[in-house]
Amino acid sequence: MPISVYLIDDHRSLLDALKEVFKGYPKISLAGESTAAKSCLDELVQLKPDVLVLDLRLENENGIDFLKELKKRGSSVKTVIFTGSANQEDIAECFKCGALGYVLKGGSIEELVEAVIAAGKGNYYISEHVGKILFNQVKYNGKPIDNGKSEGLSQREKEVLKLTGEGKSCSEIAENLKLELSSVYTYRTRLMNKLGVKSASELIAAAVKAN
């Protein structure tokens, strides 16, 4: 069954472009769209799409506040942030509010597609540039790994963790270890569960400390 996606962006031209892009991917179907956040909240809760693609900088609205409101409503939609903001605080706050993906506008559209597919499976995704931002942020003050937890990792999980700590993106890890990209997402999700971290940024921090 295709992953149903709802789009929120205040630029109509971008929404139209994204719709055309997603039409080329049979694994993705469009559930709806809006140029504003608050006005579509009821519709979003009612439609229950699998994935929400959300811009942070909306006209007279803040995407992070909208994420918080969705959380209050008990929405189970998996959110991918698609924005021009490379601000470290924005990235960290979005993951704290439950986002599964963060992709910067201006990069490869394939990254957004990968993020949507990953989120649809319940996996985290950060674009390569965002990964480097988080890597630099936590390089010297990351959260250390509990040694007792790290001892329970498989050899492959340790390899994925090591490459994560070196600032490698998911696609680079997949190429390096000759794995499917979906397998890398699965390993990273397992690592988060085993290491007791709650966000992609915390996983990168833990990986940096482990190296």
CSV table of C-alpha atoms in Angstrom, one decimal:
chain,number,residue,atom,x,y,z
A,1,MET,CA,0.0,0.0,0.0
A,2,PRO,CA,1.4,3.5,-0.9
A,3,ILE,CA,2.5,5.9,1.8
A,4,SER,CA,-0.1,8.6,2.1
A,5,VAL,CA,1.4,12.1,2.3
A,6,TYR,CA,0.0,15.5,3.3
A,7,LEU,CA,1.9,18.6,2.2
A,8,ILE,CA,2.0,22.0,4.1
A,9,ASP,CA,3.9,24.8,2.5
A,10,ASP,CA,2.9,28.5,2.0
A,11,HIS,CA,4.4,28.6,-1.5
A,12,ARG,CA,1.8,27.3,-4.0
A,13,SER,CA,4.4,26.8,-6.8
A,14,LEU,CA,6.4,24.5,-4.5
A,15,LEU,CA,3.3,22.5,-3.6
A,16,ASP,CA,2.5,22.0,-7.3
A,17,ALA,CA,6.1,21.0,-8.0
A,18,LEU,CA,6.1,18.5,-5.1
A,19,LYS,CA,2.9,17.0,-6.3
A,20,GLU,CA,4.3,16.4,-9.8
A,21,VAL,CA,7.5,14.8,-8.3
A,22,PHE,CA,5.5,12.4,-6.0
A,23,LYS,CA,3.4,11.3,-9.0
A,24,GLY,CA,6.5,9.6,-10.3
A,25,TYR,CA,6.8,7.4,-7.2
A,26,PRO,CA,4.2,4.6,-6.9
A,27,LYS,CA,5.1,4.0,-3.3
A,28,ILE,CA,3.7,7.5,-2.5
A,29,SER,CA,0.2,8.8,-2.7
A,30,LEU,CA,-1.1,12.3,-1.9
A,31,ALA,CA,-3.7,12.6,0.8
A,32,GLY,CA,-4.0,16.4,0.7
A,33,GLU,CA,-2.2,19.8,0.8
A,34,SER,CA,-2.5,23.2,2.4
A,35,THR,CA,-0.7,26.6,2.3
A,36,ALA,CA,-1.4,27.1,6.0
A,37,ALA,CA,-1.1,24.9,9.0
A,38,LYS,CA,-3.7,25.8,11.6
A,39,SER,CA,-6.6,25.9,9.1
A,40,CYS,CA,-5.9,22.3,8.0
A,41,LEU,CA,-5.5,20.9,11.5
A,42,ASP,CA,-8.9,19.3,11.7
A,43,GLU,CA,-8.6,17.9,8.2
A,44,LEU,CA,-5.2,16.5,9.0
A,45,VAL,CA,-6.5,14.7,12.1
A,46,GLN,CA,-9.5,13.4,10.2
A,47,LEU,CA,-7.6,12.1,7.1
A,48,LYS,CA,-4.8,10.5,9.2
A,49,PRO,CA,-2.1,10.4,6.5
A,50,ASP,CA,1.0,8.3,7.1
A,51,VAL,CA,3.4,11.2,6.6
A,52,LEU,CA,3.2,15.0,6.9
A,53,VAL,CA,5.7,17.1,4.9
A,54,LEU,CA,5.9,20.4,6.8
A,55,ASP,CA,7.7,23.7,6.2
A,56,LEU,CA,8.9,25.5,9.3
A,57,ARG,CA,8.6,29.1,8.0
A,58,LEU,CA,4.9,29.6,7.1
A,59,GLU,CA,3.3,33.0,6.7
A,60,ASN,CA,2.3,34.2,10.2
A,61,GLU,CA,2.8,30.7,11.5
A,62,ASN,CA,5.5,28.6,13.1
A,63,GLY,CA,5.9,25.0,12.0
A,64,ILE,CA,7.4,23.9,15.4
A,65,ASP,CA,4.3,25.3,17.2
A,66,PHE,CA,2.2,23.3,14.8
A,67,LEU,CA,4.2,20.1,15.6
A,68,LYS,CA,3.5,20.7,19.3
A,69,GLU,CA,-0.2,21.2,18.6
A,70,LEU,CA,-0.3,17.9,16.7
A,71,LYS,CA,1.3,16.2,19.6
A,72,LYS,CA,-1.3,17.6,22.0
A,73,ARG,CA,-4.0,16.3,19.7
A,74,GLY,CA,-2.5,12.8,19.9
A,75,SER,CA,-1.9,12.7,16.1
A,76,SER,CA,0.1,9.7,15.0
A,77,VAL,CA,1.2,11.3,11.7
A,78,LYS,CA,5.0,10.9,11.0
A,79,THR,CA,6.5,14.2,10.2
A,80,VAL,CA,9.2,15.2,7.8
A,81,ILE,CA,10.4,18.8,8.0
A,82,PHE,CA,11.2,20.3,4.5
A,83,THR,CA,12.6,23.8,5.1
A,84,GLY,CA,15.2,26.3,4.3
A,85,SER,CA,16.3,26.6,8.0
A,86,ALA,CA,19.6,25.0,8.8
A,87,ASN,CA,19.5,26.4,12.3
A,88,GLN,CA,20.8,23.9,14.9
A,89,GLU,CA,18.1,24.9,17.4
A,90,ASP,CA,15.3,24.4,14.9
A,91,ILE,CA,16.7,20.9,14.0
A,92,ALA,CA,17.0,19.8,17.6
A,93,GLU,CA,13.6,21.2,18.5
A,94,CYS,CA,11.8,19.4,15.6
A,95,PHE,CA,13.2,16.0,16.6
A,96,LYS,CA,12.3,16.8,20.2
A,97,CYS,CA,8.7,17.4,19.1
A,98,GLY,CA,8.6,14.1,17.3
A,99,ALA,CA,9.7,14.7,13.8
A,100,LEU,CA,11.3,11.7,12.0
A,101,GLY,CA,12.9,13.5,9.2
A,102,TYR,CA,14.6,16.8,8.4
A,103,VAL,CA,15.5,17.8,4.8
A,104,LEU,CA,16.8,21.2,3.6
A,105,LYS,CA,15.2,22.9,0.6
A,106,GLY,CA,17.7,23.5,-2.2
A,107,GLY,CA,19.2,20.0,-1.9
A,108,SER,CA,18.3,16.9,-3.9
A,109,ILE,CA,14.6,16.2,-4.2
A,110,GLU,CA,15.5,12.5,-3.9
A,111,GLU,CA,16.4,13.2,-0.3
A,112,LEU,CA,12.9,14.3,0.4
A,113,VAL,CA,11.5,11.2,-1.3
A,114,GLU,CA,13.9,9.0,0.8
A,115,ALA,CA,12.8,10.8,3.9
A,116,VAL,CA,9.1,10.3,3.2
A,117,ILE,CA,9.7,6.6,2.5
A,118,ALA,CA,11.8,6.2,5.7
A,119,ALA,CA,9.3,8.0,7.9
A,120,GLY,CA,6.5,5.9,6.4
A,121,LYS,CA,8.3,2.9,7.8
A,122,GLY,CA,8.8,4.6,11.2
A,123,ASN,CA,12.5,5.3,10.6
A,124,TYR,CA,14.5,8.5,11.0
A,125,TYR,CA,16.1,10.4,8.2
A,126,ILE,CA,18.3,13.4,8.0
A,127,SER,CA,19.7,14.9,4.8
A,128,GLU,CA,23.5,14.8,4.4
A,129,HIS,CA,23.9,18.5,5.1
A,130,VAL,CA,21.7,18.3,8.3
A,131,GLY,CA,23.8,15.3,9.4
A,132,LYS,CA,26.9,17.4,9.2
A,133,ILE,CA,25.3,20.2,11.1
A,134,LEU,CA,24.3,17.9,13.9
A,135,PHE,CA,27.7,16.2,13.9
A,136,ASN,CA,29.5,19.5,14.4
A,137,GLN,CA,27.0,20.5,17.1
A,138,VAL,CA,27.6,17.4,19.2
A,139,LYS,CA,31.2,16.7,18.5
A,140,TYR,CA,32.5,18.1,21.8
A,141,ASN,CA,29.4,17.9,24.1
A,142,GLY,CA,27.5,14.8,22.9
A,143,LYS,CA,25.7,12.4,25.2
A,144,PRO,CA,28.0,9.5,26.1
A,145,ILE,CA,26.9,5.9,25.5
A,146,ASP,CA,26.2,3.6,28.5
A,147,ASN,CA,28.9,1.0,28.1
A,148,GLY,CA,26.5,-1.7,29.3
A,149,LYS,CA,24.2,-0.9,26.5
A,150,SER,CA,26.9,-0.7,23.8
A,151,GLU,CA,28.1,-4.2,24.7
A,152,GLY,CA,24.9,-5.7,23.4
A,153,LEU,CA,25.3,-4.4,19.9
A,154,SER,CA,25.9,-6.7,16.9
A,155,GLN,CA,28.9,-6.3,14.8
A,156,ARG,CA,26.9,-4.7,12.0
A,157,GLU,CA,25.3,-2.3,14.4
A,158,LYS,CA,28.7,-1.3,15.7
A,159,GLU,CA,29.9,-0.6,12.2
A,160,VAL,CA,26.8,1.6,11.5
A,161,LEU,CA,27.4,3.4,14.8
A,162,LYS,CA,31.1,4.0,14.0
A,163,LEU,CA,30.3,5.5,10.6
A,164,THR,CA,27.5,7.6,12.1
A,165,GLY,CA,30.0,9.0,14.5
A,166,GLU,CA,32.3,9.9,11.6
A,167,GLY,CA,29.6,12.1,10.2
A,168,LYS,CA,28.5,9.8,7.4
A,169,SER,CA,25.0,10.2,5.9
A,170,CYS,CA,22.7,7.2,5.6
A,171,SER,CA,23.4,6.9,1.9
A,172,GLU,CA,27.2,7.0,2.5
A,173,ILE,CA,26.9,4.3,5.2
A,174,ALA,CA,24.9,2.1,2.8
A,175,GLU,CA,27.5,2.5,0.1
A,176,ASN,CA,30.4,1.9,2.5
A,177,LEU,CA,28.9,-1.3,4.1
A,178,LYS,CA,27.2,-2.5,0.8
A,179,LEU,CA,23.8,-2.4,2.4
A,180,GLU,CA,20.4,-1.3,1.1
A,181,LEU,CA,19.5,2.2,2.3
A,182,SER,CA,16.4,0.8,4.1
A,183,SER,CA,18.6,-1.6,6.0
A,184,VAL,CA,20.7,1.4,7.3
A,185,TYR,CA,17.5,3.1,8.5
A,186,THR,CA,16.5,-0.1,10.3
A,187,TYR,CA,20.0,-0.5,12.0
A,188,ARG,CA,19.8,3.2,13.1
A,189,THR,CA,16.4,2.7,14.6
A,190,ARG,CA,17.6,-0.4,16.4
A,191,LEU,CA,20.6,1.5,17.7
A,192,MET,CA,18.4,4.2,19.1
A,193,ASN,CA,16.3,1.7,20.9
A,194,LYS,CA,19.3,-0.3,22.3
A,195,LEU,CA,21.3,2.8,23.3
A,196,GLY,CA,18.3,4.5,24.9
A,197,VAL,CA,18.4,7.7,22.8
A,198,LYS,CA,15.2,9.4,21.6
A,199,SER,CA,16.3,11.4,18.6
A,200,ALA,CA,18.6,11.3,15.6
A,201,SER,CA,20.7,14.1,17.1
A,202,GLU,CA,21.2,12.1,20.3
A,203,LEU,CA,22.3,9.1,18.3
A,204,ILE,CA,24.9,11.1,16.4
A,205,ALA,CA,26.1,12.5,19.7
A,206,ALA,CA,26.4,9.0,21.2
A,207,ALA,CA,28.2,7.8,18.1
A,208,VAL,CA,30.7,10.6,18.3
A,209,LYS,CA,31.5,9.7,21.9
A,210,ALA,CA,31.9,6.1,21.0
A,211,ASN,CA,34.6,6.7,18.4
